[in-house]
CSV table of C-alpha atoms and ligand atoms in Angstrom, one decimal:
chain,number,residue,atom,x,y,z
R,1,UNK,CA,45.2,9.5,-78.4
R,2,UNK,CA,41.9,10.7,-76.9
R,3,UNK,CA,41.7,10.2,-73.2
R,4,UNK,CA,38.5,8.5,-72.0
R,5,UNK,CA,36.2,10.4,-69.6
R,6,UNK,CA,37.4,8.2,-66.7
R,7,UNK,CA,41.1,9.0,-67.4
R,8,UNK,CA,40.4,12.8,-67.5
R,9,UNK,CA,38.6,12.6,-64.2
R,10,UNK,CA,34.9,13.1,-63.3
R,11,UNK,CA,32.8,14.5,-60.6
R,12,UNK,CA,31.8,12.0,-58.0
R,13,UNK,CA,28.1,12.9,-58.2
R,14,UNK,CA,25.6,15.5,-59.3
R,15,UNK,CA,25.8,17.2,-55.9
R,16,UNK,CA,29.6,17.0,-56.1
R,17,UNK,CA,29.4,18.9,-59.4
R,18,UNK,CA,27.0,21.5,-58.0
R,19,UNK,CA,29.2,22.1,-55.0
R,20,UNK,CA,32.3,22.3,-57.1
R,21,UNK,CA,30.7,24.7,-59.6
R,22,UNK,CA,29.2,26.7,-56.7
R,23,UNK,CA,32.7,26.7,-55.2
R,24,UNK,CA,34.1,28.2,-58.3
R,25,UNK,CA,31.3,30.8,-58.5
R,26,UNK,CA,31.2,31.7,-54.8
R,27,UNK,CA,34.3,33.6,-53.9
R,28,UNK,CA,35.8,37.0,-53.6
R,29,UNK,CA,33.4,38.0,-56.5
R,30,UNK,CA,30.5,37.8,-54.0
R,31,UNK,CA,32.2,38.9,-50.8
R,32,UNK,CA,34.7,41.5,-52.1
R,33,UNK,CA,33.7,42.6,-55.5
R,34,UNK,CA,29.9,42.6,-55.4
R,35,UNK,CA,29.7,45.0,-52.4
R,36,UNK,CA,32.2,47.5,-53.7
R,37,UNK,CA,30.8,47.5,-57.2
R,38,UNK,CA,27.3,47.9,-55.8
R,39,UNK,CA,28.6,50.8,-53.7
R,40,UNK,CA,30.1,52.5,-56.7
R,41,UNK,CA,27.0,52.1,-58.8
R,42,UNK,CA,24.2,53.4,-56.7
R,43,UNK,CA,23.0,50.6,-54.4
R,44,UNK,CA,19.6,48.9,-54.6
R,45,UNK,CA,18.8,49.8,-58.3
R,46,UNK,CA,22.1,48.1,-59.2
R,47,UNK,CA,21.2,45.1,-57.2
R,48,UNK,CA,17.9,44.7,-58.9
R,49,UNK,CA,19.5,44.9,-62.4
R,50,UNK,CA,22.1,42.5,-61.3
R,51,UNK,CA,19.6,39.9,-60.3
R,52,UNK,CA,17.7,40.3,-63.6
R,53,UNK,CA,20.9,39.9,-65.5
R,54,UNK,CA,22.0,36.8,-63.5
R,55,UNK,CA,18.8,34.9,-64.4
R,56,UNK,CA,18.1,36.5,-67.8
R,57,UNK,CA,21.6,36.4,-69.3
R,58,UNK,CA,23.9,34.5,-67.0
R,59,UNK,CA,21.8,31.4,-66.5
R,60,UNK,CA,21.2,30.7,-70.2
R,61,UNK,CA,24.9,31.3,-71.0
R,62,UNK,CA,25.9,28.9,-68.2
R,63,UNK,CA,23.7,26.2,-69.7
R,64,UNK,CA,25.4,26.8,-73.0
R,65,UNK,CA,28.9,26.6,-71.6
R,66,UNK,CA,28.2,23.4,-69.6
R,67,UNK,CA,26.7,21.7,-72.6
R,68,UNK,CA,29.7,22.5,-74.9
R,69,UNK,CA,32.0,21.2,-72.1
R,70,UNK,CA,30.1,17.9,-71.5
R,71,UNK,CA,29.6,17.3,-75.2
R,72,UNK,CA,33.3,17.7,-76.1
R,73,UNK,CA,34.9,16.6,-72.8
R,74,UNK,CA,37.6,19.2,-73.5
R,75,UNK,CA,39.2,22.4,-72.4
R,76,UNK,CA,37.9,25.5,-74.1
R,77,UNK,CA,40.4,25.6,-76.9
R,78,UNK,CA,40.2,21.9,-77.6
R,79,UNK,CA,36.4,22.0,-77.5
R,80,UNK,CA,36.0,24.5,-80.3
R,81,UNK,CA,38.7,22.8,-82.3
R,82,UNK,CA,37.0,19.4,-81.9
R,83,UNK,CA,33.6,20.7,-83.0
R,84,UNK,CA,34.9,22.8,-85.9
R,85,UNK,CA,38.6,21.9,-86.7
R,86,UNK,CA,40.6,24.8,-88.1
R,87,UNK,CA,37.9,27.4,-87.5
R,88,UNK,CA,38.6,30.8,-85.9
R,89,UNK,CA,36.3,29.8,-83.0
R,90,UNK,CA,39.3,28.4,-81.2
R,91,UNK,CA,40.3,32.0,-80.5
R,92,UNK,CA,37.4,32.2,-78.1
R,93,UNK,CA,39.2,29.5,-76.2
R,94,UNK,CA,42.5,31.4,-76.4
R,95,UNK,CA,40.7,34.5,-75.0
R,96,UNK,CA,39.5,32.3,-72.2
R,97,UNK,CA,42.9,31.0,-71.3
R,98,UNK,CA,44.5,34.5,-71.4
R,99,UNK,CA,41.6,35.9,-69.3
R,100,UNK,CA,41.9,33.1,-66.7
R,101,UNK,CA,45.6,33.8,-66.2
R,102,UNK,CA,44.9,37.6,-66.0
R,103,UNK,CA,42.0,37.3,-63.6
R,104,UNK,CA,44.0,35.0,-61.3
R,105,UNK,CA,46.8,37.6,-61.3
R,106,UNK,CA,44.7,40.3,-59.5
R,107,UNK,CA,42.3,38.0,-57.7
R,108,UNK,CA,45.3,36.2,-56.1
R,109,UNK,CA,46.5,39.6,-54.7
R,110,UNK,CA,43.2,40.3,-52.9
R,111,UNK,CA,43.0,36.6,-51.8
R,112,UNK,CA,46.6,37.1,-50.3
R,113,UNK,CA,45.4,40.1,-48.4
R,114,UNK,CA,42.5,38.2,-47.0
R,115,UNK,CA,44.8,35.4,-46.1
R,116,UNK,CA,47.1,37.9,-44.3
R,117,UNK,CA,44.1,39.2,-42.3
R,118,UNK,CA,43.7,35.8,-40.7
R,119,UNK,CA,47.0,36.3,-38.9
R,120,UNK,CA,46.4,40.0,-38.2
R,121,UNK,CA,43.1,39.2,-36.5
R,122,UNK,CA,44.6,36.3,-34.4
R,123,UNK,CA,47.4,38.6,-33.3
R,124,UNK,CA,44.8,41.1,-32.0
R,125,UNK,CA,45.8,43.8,-34.4
R,126,UNK,CA,42.1,44.8,-34.9
R,127,UNK,CA,41.2,44.9,-31.2
R,128,UNK,CA,41.6,48.7,-31.0
R,129,UNK,CA,40.1,49.5,-34.3
R,130,UNK,CA,37.1,51.6,-33.6
R,131,UNK,CA,36.6,53.7,-36.7
R,132,UNK,CA,36.7,52.9,-40.4
R,133,UNK,CA,39.5,55.6,-40.7
R,134,UNK,CA,41.7,53.6,-38.4
R,135,UNK,CA,41.0,50.4,-40.4
R,136,UNK,CA,41.8,52.3,-43.5
R,137,UNK,CA,45.2,53.5,-42.2
R,138,UNK,CA,46.1,50.0,-41.0
R,139,UNK,CA,45.1,48.5,-44.4
R,140,UNK,CA,47.2,51.0,-46.3
R,141,UNK,CA,50.2,50.3,-44.1
R,142,UNK,CA,49.6,46.6,-44.7
R,143,UNK,CA,49.3,46.6,-48.5
R,144,UNK,CA,51.8,49.4,-48.8
R,145,UNK,CA,54.5,47.0,-47.6
R,146,UNK,CA,55.6,45.2,-50.8
R,147,UNK,CA,57.1,42.3,-49.0
R,148,UNK,CA,53.7,41.6,-47.4
R,149,UNK,CA,51.7,42.0,-50.5
R,150,UNK,CA,53.9,40.1,-52.9
R,151,UNK,CA,54.7,37.4,-50.3
R,152,UNK,CA,51.0,36.7,-49.5
R,153,UNK,CA,50.1,36.7,-53.1
R,154,UNK,CA,52.9,34.2,-53.7
R,155,UNK,CA,51.6,31.9,-51.0
R,156,UNK,CA,48.1,32.0,-52.4
R,157,UNK,CA,49.2,31.2,-56.0
R,158,UNK,CA,51.3,28.4,-54.5
R,159,UNK,CA,48.3,27.0,-52.6
R,160,UNK,CA,46.2,27.2,-55.8
R,161,UNK,CA,48.8,25.4,-57.8
R,162,UNK,CA,49.1,22.7,-55.2
R,163,UNK,CA,45.3,22.0,-55.2
R,164,UNK,CA,45.3,21.9,-59.0
R,165,UNK,CA,48.3,19.6,-59.1
R,166,UNK,CA,46.3,17.1,-57.0
R,167,UNK,CA,43.7,16.9,-59.7
R,168,UNK,CA,40.0,17.3,-60.1
R,169,UNK,CA,38.1,15.2,-57.6
R,170,UNK,CA,40.6,14.9,-54.8
R,171,UNK,CA,41.3,18.6,-54.9
R,172,UNK,CA,38.3,20.7,-55.7
R,173,UNK,CA,35.3,18.7,-54.7
R,174,UNK,CA,36.4,17.8,-51.2
R,175,UNK,CA,37.0,21.5,-50.2
R,176,UNK,CA,33.7,22.7,-51.5
R,177,UNK,CA,31.6,20.3,-49.5
R,178,UNK,CA,32.6,21.5,-46.1
R,179,UNK,CA,33.0,25.1,-46.8
R,180,UNK,CA,29.7,26.5,-48.1
R,181,UNK,CA,27.4,25.9,-45.2
R,182,UNK,CA,30.0,27.1,-42.7
R,183,UNK,CA,30.6,30.3,-44.6
R,184,UNK,CA,26.9,31.0,-44.8
R,185,UNK,CA,26.5,30.6,-41.0
R,186,UNK,CA,29.2,33.1,-40.2
R,187,UNK,CA,27.9,35.6,-42.8
R,188,UNK,CA,24.4,35.5,-41.3
R,189,UNK,CA,25.8,36.1,-37.8
R,190,UNK,CA,27.7,39.1,-39.2
R,191,UNK,CA,24.4,40.4,-40.8
R,192,UNK,CA,22.8,40.4,-37.3
R,193,UNK,CA,25.7,42.4,-35.9
R,194,UNK,CA,25.7,44.8,-38.8
R,195,UNK,CA,22.0,45.6,-38.9
R,196,UNK,CA,21.9,46.2,-35.1
R,197,UNK,CA,24.6,48.8,-35.2
R,198,UNK,CA,23.2,52.3,-34.4
R,199,UNK,CA,22.6,54.2,-37.6
R,200,UNK,CA,22.5,51.2,-39.9
R,201,UNK,CA,19.0,51.6,-41.2
R,202,UNK,CA,20.1,54.2,-43.8
R,203,UNK,CA,22.5,51.7,-45.2
R,204,UNK,CA,19.7,49.1,-45.5
R,205,UNK,CA,17.6,51.6,-47.4
R,206,UNK,CA,20.5,52.4,-49.7
R,207,UNK,CA,20.9,48.7,-50.4
R,208,UNK,CA,17.2,47.7,-50.6
R,209,UNK,CA,15.2,50.7,-51.9
R,210,UNK,CA,16.0,51.4,-55.6
R,211,UNK,CA,16.8,54.8,-56.9
R,212,UNK,CA,16.6,54.5,-60.6
R,213,UNK,CA,18.0,57.9,-61.3
R,214,UNK,CA,21.4,56.3,-60.5
R,215,UNK,CA,21.2,53.9,-63.5
R,216,UNK,CA,22.9,54.5,-66.9
R,217,UNK,CA,24.4,52.2,-69.4
R,218,UNK,CA,27.7,52.1,-67.7
R,219,UNK,CA,26.0,50.8,-64.5
R,220,UNK,CA,24.3,48.2,-66.6
R,221,UNK,CA,27.6,47.1,-68.1
R,222,UNK,CA,29.1,46.9,-64.7
R,223,UNK,CA,26.2,44.8,-63.5
R,224,UNK,CA,26.5,42.5,-66.5
R,225,UNK,CA,30.3,42.2,-66.0
R,226,UNK,CA,29.7,41.4,-62.3
R,227,UNK,CA,27.1,38.8,-63.2
R,228,UNK,CA,29.6,37.0,-65.5
R,229,UNK,CA,32.4,37.4,-63.0
R,230,UNK,CA,30.5,36.1,-60.1
R,231,UNK,CA,29.0,33.1,-62.0
R,232,UNK,CA,32.5,32.3,-63.5
R,233,UNK,CA,31.2,32.7,-67.0
R,234,UNK,CA,32.7,33.9,-70.3
R,235,UNK,CA,36.1,32.3,-70.2
R,236,UNK,CA,35.5,28.6,-70.2
R,237,UNK,CA,35.6,27.8,-66.5
R,238,UNK,CA,32.1,26.3,-66.7
R,239,UNK,CA,32.9,24.7,-70.0
R,240,UNK,CA,35.9,23.0,-68.4
R,241,UNK,CA,33.9,22.0,-65.3
R,242,UNK,CA,31.1,20.8,-67.6
R,243,UNK,CA,33.6,18.5,-69.2
R,244,UNK,CA,33.7,16.5,-66.0
R,245,UNK,CA,29.9,16.1,-65.6
R,246,UNK,CA,28.4,12.7,-66.1
R,247,UNK,CA,25.9,12.2,-68.9
R,248,UNK,CA,23.3,11.1,-66.3
R,249,UNK,CA,23.2,14.6,-64.6
R,250,UNK,CA,20.8,17.3,-65.4
R,251,UNK,CA,22.8,20.3,-66.6
R,252,UNK,CA,19.9,22.8,-66.5
R,253,UNK,CA,18.8,22.2,-62.9
R,254,UNK,CA,22.5,22.1,-61.8
R,255,UNK,CA,23.1,25.5,-63.5
R,256,UNK,CA,20.0,26.9,-61.8
R,257,UNK,CA,21.2,25.9,-58.3
R,258,UNK,CA,24.6,27.4,-59.0
R,259,UNK,CA,23.1,30.7,-60.0
R,260,UNK,CA,20.8,30.6,-57.0
R,261,UNK,CA,23.4,29.9,-54.4
R,262,UNK,CA,25.9,32.3,-55.9
R,263,UNK,CA,23.3,35.2,-55.9
R,264,UNK,CA,22.2,34.3,-52.3
R,265,UNK,CA,25.8,34.7,-51.0
R,266,UNK,CA,26.3,38.0,-52.8
R,267,UNK,CA,23.0,39.4,-51.5
R,268,UNK,CA,24.0,38.2,-48.0
R,269,UNK,CA,27.4,39.9,-48.2
R,270,UNK,CA,25.7,43.2,-49.2
R,271,UNK,CA,23.5,42.9,-46.1
R,272,UNK,CA,26.7,42.9,-44.0
R,273,UNK,CA,28.5,45.8,-45.6
R,274,UNK,CA,25.9,48.5,-46.4
R,275,UNK,CA,24.3,48.8,-42.9
R,276,UNK,CA,27.8,48.8,-41.4
R,277,UNK,CA,29.1,51.4,-43.8
R,278,UNK,CA,26.4,53.8,-43.0
R,279,UNK,CA,26.6,53.1,-39.2
R,280,UNK,CA,30.4,53.9,-39.5
R,281,UNK,CA,29.6,57.0,-41.5
R,282,UNK,CA,31.6,55.9,-44.5
R,283,UNK,CA,30.8,56.6,-48.1
R,284,UNK,CA,29.8,53.4,-50.0
R,285,UNK,CA,32.2,54.0,-52.9
R,286,UNK,CA,35.4,53.0,-51.2
R,287,UNK,CA,36.6,50.8,-54.2
R,288,UNK,CA,38.4,47.5,-53.9
R,289,UNK,CA,39.5,48.1,-50.3
R,290,UNK,CA,35.9,48.3,-49.0
R,291,UNK,CA,35.8,45.0,-47.2
R,292,UNK,CA,39.2,45.7,-45.5
R,293,UNK,CA,37.9,49.0,-44.2
R,294,UNK,CA,34.6,47.6,-42.9
R,295,UNK,CA,35.3,44.1,-41.5
R,296,UNK,CA,38.0,45.1,-39.0
R,297,UNK,CA,35.9,48.0,-37.7
R,298,UNK,CA,32.9,45.8,-36.9
R,299,UNK,CA,34.8,42.7,-35.6
R,300,UNK,CA,35.6,44.3,-32.2
R,301,UNK,CA,32.0,45.1,-31.7
R,302,UNK,CA,31.3,41.4,-31.9
R,303,UNK,CA,31.4,39.0,-28.9
R,304,UNK,CA,34.6,37.0,-29.3
R,305,UNK,CA,35.5,39.1,-32.3
R,306,UNK,CA,39.1,38.0,-32.5
R,307,UNK,CA,38.3,34.3,-32.9
R,308,UNK,CA,35.2,35.0,-35.0
R,309,UNK,CA,37.2,37.3,-37.3
R,310,UNK,CA,39.9,34.7,-37.7
R,311,UNK,CA,37.3,32.1,-38.6
R,312,UNK,CA,35.7,34.5,-41.1
R,313,UNK,CA,38.9,35.3,-42.9
R,314,UNK,CA,39.8,31.6,-43.0
R,315,UNK,CA,36.5,30.8,-44.7
R,316,UNK,CA,36.7,33.6,-47.1
R,317,UNK,CA,40.2,32.4,-48.0
R,318,UNK,CA,38.9,28.9,-48.7
R,319,UNK,CA,36.1,30.3,-50.8
R,320,UNK,CA,38.7,32.3,-52.7
R,321,UNK,CA,40.8,29.2,-53.1
R,322,UNK,CA,38.0,27.1,-54.7
R,323,UNK,CA,37.6,30.0,-57.2
R,324,UNK,CA,41.3,30.5,-58.0
R,325,UNK,CA,41.5,26.8,-58.5
R,326,UNK,CA,38.9,27.0,-61.2
R,327,UNK,CA,40.7,30.0,-62.8
R,328,UNK,CA,44.0,28.1,-63.1
R,329,UNK,CA,42.3,24.9,-64.2
R,330,UNK,CA,41.4,26.4,-67.6
R,331,UNK,CA,45.0,27.2,-68.8
R,332,UNK,CA,46.3,24.0,-67.1
R,333,UNK,CA,43.7,21.8,-68.8
R,334,UNK,CA,44.5,23.4,-72.1
R,335,UNK,CA,48.2,22.6,-72.1
R,336,UNK,CA,47.7,19.2,-70.6
R,337,UNK,CA,45.0,18.2,-73.2
R,338,UNK,CA,46.3,19.9,-76.3
R,339,UNK,CA,50.1,20.2,-75.8
R,340,UNK,CA,50.6,17.0,-73.9
R,341,UNK,CA,52.3,18.7,-71.0
R,342,UNK,CA,52.5,16.9,-67.7
R,343,UNK,CA,50.2,18.3,-65.1
R,344,UNK,CA,53.2,19.3,-63.0
R,345,UNK,CA,54.8,21.3,-65.7
R,346,UNK,CA,51.5,22.9,-66.7
R,347,UNK,CA,50.8,24.0,-63.1
R,348,UNK,CA,54.3,25.4,-62.7
R,349,UNK,CA,54.4,27.4,-65.9
R,350,UNK,CA,50.8,28.8,-65.7
R,351,UNK,CA,51.0,29.5,-62.0
R,352,UNK,CA,54.3,31.4,-62.4
R,353,UNK,CA,52.9,33.4,-65.4
R,354,UNK,CA,50.0,34.5,-63.3
R,355,UNK,CA,52.3,35.5,-60.4
R,356,UNK,CA,54.5,37.6,-62.7
R,357,UNK,CA,51.6,39.4,-64.3
R,358,UNK,CA,50.1,40.0,-60.8
R,359,UNK,CA,53.1,41.8,-59.4
R,360,UNK,CA,52.0,45.3,-60.5
R,361,UNK,CA,48.6,44.6,-58.9
R,362,UNK,CA,50.2,43.5,-55.7
R,363,UNK,CA,52.1,46.8,-55.7
R,364,UNK,CA,49.0,48.9,-56.5
R,365,UNK,CA,47.8,49.2,-52.8
R,366,UNK,CA,50.1,52.1,-51.9
R,367,UNK,CA,53.4,50.2,-52.3
R,368,UNK,CA,54.4,51.9,-55.6
R,369,UNK,CA,52.6,55.2,-56.3
R,370,UNK,CA,52.7,54.7,-60.1
R,371,UNK,CA,50.6,51.5,-59.8
R,372,UNK,CA,48.4,52.9,-57.0
R,373,UNK,CA,47.4,55.8,-59.2
R,374,UNK,CA,48.0,55.2,-62.9
R,375,UNK,CA,48.6,58.4,-64.9
R,376,UNK,CA,45.8,59.3,-67.4
R,377,UNK,CA,43.6,56.4,-66.5
R,378,UNK,CA,43.2,57.6,-62.9
R,379,UNK,CA,42.7,54.4,-61.1
R,380,UNK,CA,45.0,51.8,-59.5
R,381,UNK,CA,46.4,48.9,-61.6
R,382,UNK,CA,44.4,46.3,-59.9
R,383,UNK,CA,41.1,48.1,-60.6
R,384,UNK,CA,42.1,48.4,-64.2
R,385,UNK,CA,42.8,44.7,-64.5
R,386,UNK,CA,39.5,44.0,-62.8
R,387,UNK,CA,37.6,46.1,-65.4
R,388,UNK,CA,39.5,44.9,-68.5
R,389,UNK,CA,39.5,41.2,-67.7
R,390,UNK,CA,36.6,41.0,-65.2
R,391,UNK,CA,34.1,43.1,-67.1
R,392,UNK,CA,35.0,43.5,-70.7
R,393,UNK,CA,36.7,40.3,-71.5
R,394,UNK,CA,34.1,38.1,-69.8
R,395,UNK,CA,31.3,40.0,-71.5
R,396,UNK,CA,32.9,39.6,-74.9
R,397,UNK,CA,33.5,35.9,-74.2
R,398,UNK,CA,29.9,35.3,-73.1
R,399,UNK,CA,28.7,37.2,-76.2
R,400,UNK,CA,30.6,34.8,-78.5
R,401,UNK,CA,29.6,31.7,-76.5
R,402,UNK,CA,26.0,32.6,-77.0
R,403,UNK,CA,26.5,33.2,-80.7
R,404,UNK,CA,28.4,30.0,-81.0
R,405,UNK,CA,25.7,27.8,-79.4
R,406,UNK,CA,22.8,29.8,-80.9
R,407,UNK,CA,24.1,30.0,-84.5
R,408,UNK,CA,27.2,27.9,-85.2
R,409,UNK,CA,27.0,24.7,-83.2
R,410,UNK,CA,23.2,25.0,-83.1
R,411,UNK,CA,20.5,24.9,-80.4
R,412,UNK,CA,19.5,21.5,-81.6
R,413,UNK,CA,22.8,19.9,-80.9
R,414,UNK,CA,23.0,21.6,-77.5
R,415,UNK,CA,19.5,20.4,-76.6
R,416,UNK,CA,20.4,16.9,-77.7
R,417,UNK,CA,23.4,17.0,-75.3
R,418,UNK,CA,21.3,18.2,-72.4
R,419,UNK,CA,18.5,15.6,-73.0
R,420,UNK,CA,20.6,12.5,-72.6
R,421,UNK,CA,19.4,9.6,-70.5
R,422,UNK,CA,15.7,10.6,-70.6
R,423,UNK,CA,16.3,14.0,-69.1
R,424,UNK,CA,13.7,16.5,-70.4
R,425,UNK,CA,14.8,20.1,-71.0
R,426,UNK,CA,11.5,21.7,-70.0
R,427,UNK,CA,12.3,25.3,-70.9
R,428,UNK,CA,14.1,24.6,-74.1
R,429,UNK,CA,12.0,26.8,-76.3
R,430,UNK,CA,12.5,29.8,-74.0
R,431,UNK,CA,16.2,29.0,-73.8
R,432,UNK,CA,16.4,28.9,-77.6
R,433,UNK,CA,15.1,32.5,-77.8
R,434,UNK,CA,17.4,33.6,-75.0
R,435,UNK,CA,20.6,32.1,-76.3
R,436,UNK,CA,20.0,33.0,-80.0
R,437,UNK,CA,18.6,36.5,-79.6
R,438,UNK,CA,18.2,38.0,-76.2
R,439,UNK,CA,21.6,37.2,-74.7
R,440,UNK,CA,23.7,38.3,-77.7
R,441,UNK,CA,21.6,41.4,-78.5
R,442,UNK,CA,21.4,42.5,-74.9
R,443,UNK,CA,25.2,42.2,-74.5
R,444,UNK,CA,25.8,44.0,-77.8
R,445,UNK,CA,23.4,46.9,-77.0
R,446,UNK,CA,25.1,47.5,-73.6
R,447,UNK,CA,28.5,47.5,-75.3
R,448,UNK,CA,27.5,49.9,-78.1
R,449,UNK,CA,26.0,52.3,-75.7
R,450,UNK,CA,29.1,52.2,-73.6
R,451,UNK,CA,31.3,53.0,-76.6
R,452,UNK,CA,28.9,55.8,-77.8
R,453,UNK,CA,28.9,57.3,-74.3
R,454,UNK,CA,32.7,57.4,-74.3
R,455,UNK,CA,32.6,60.1,-77.0
M,501,LIG,N1,33.4,33.6,-59.7
M,501,LIG,C1,34.5,33.7,-58.8
M,501,LIG,C2,34.1,34.6,-57.7
M,501,LIG,O1,33.0,35.1,-57.7
M,501,LIG,C3,35.7,34.0,-59.6
M,501,LIG,C4,36.0,33.2,-60.7
M,501,LIG,C5,36.4,31.9,-60.7
M,501,LIG,C6,35.8,33.5,-62.1
M,501,LIG,N2,36.5,31.4,-62.0
M,501,LIG,C7,36.1,32.4,-62.8
M,501,LIG,C8,35.4,34.7,-62.7
M,501,LIG,C9,36.0,32.4,-64.2
M,501,LIG,C10,35.3,34.7,-64.0
M,501,LIG,C11,35.6,33.6,-64.8
M,501,LIG,O2,34.9,34.9,-56.9
């Protein structure tokens, strides 16, 4: 039996949806991943390319995902199966479910560390941290302790599972409404601290004045991967969230706001980290530990840093939680809709799976040297997971979503879905060109060049 829209659950309002979708999009991707990827890929020029890709590629793909979701009212696998029963398109949904579990597995580790830093800040552990080197040593000790790392990771997966278990509206929407404004305020206060540190102007220049000699195809692929990651695209999260949107709401303007808010928070996060990095004489390519090296070292230069820091880590944890929830929602919605599992069983199985897959990532911050520095590959296990599932898998997923809407399901059907209840899709002819040609071709070119460059 098909469940009705009401039985599956729906967002309370258009604003409720925008906040929940922004809650999914805004998270560690903006505050943890964007700064370190920008630092590894040359600064301002990367930021510029990133913004172009968010609006040129991410925004059209988001419209595509949301319209498939609302049209079918399904999870990703069920959606393709409903539109074209028995076709291989359902593997796109399978890829999404697998990607969701795997992203959650490393994302939850970082979220666990952030969560742990709440208590470290409150206990005054950062009061004597003056230099970034001290912060680095402390962070290595912290993540090098496997009980810490795995324990905190477990707590975070547990919290995520709990929210998911409580269901769509009660869980996700409520959190998102209070969080976003509060987070933005603390971040802006931190920018003020950061740009007034002596020696910070060089960092601002690195972040804001583009040097295009630093750009190559790998950088562009990284920017594209980061755009999909940050916007929660390419694995069916937005498709699933779209399945809870009312037919009265305007998908296009909602998608635009989500892209805008998400990009704003990422840019703001960069404005905190780069000035501080240069003021602390650190190199910008610290990798995934970047925020853990910088934040403790500027907090004690902040009035009431201990309290402020705790507040900050609490808010980042909640931002991460509204994202992990959306990652777990995809696999859970799949087994609930398609396999008839109870929500409880689905949450238990999918949450545990993600936890088990995440253990090597939890041990890759100096706890086990093999995972901290993988032989041959030369990076830590967590960074590897972040590249494979964060960059590649999402880019492949988005490529096929664009192809699916542009060529298989058809732009006309998508536009019909968007233009319900007298809503006019003003930019539909431009969107048609983007989703049929520009998005898939751009993603493909970036991929081919990457492969060619490998040899
Ligand atoms: N976008 C989130 C962030 O920036 C992470 C995330 C949630 C995500 N759901 C996703 C990433 C789906 C890719 C796909 O923190």
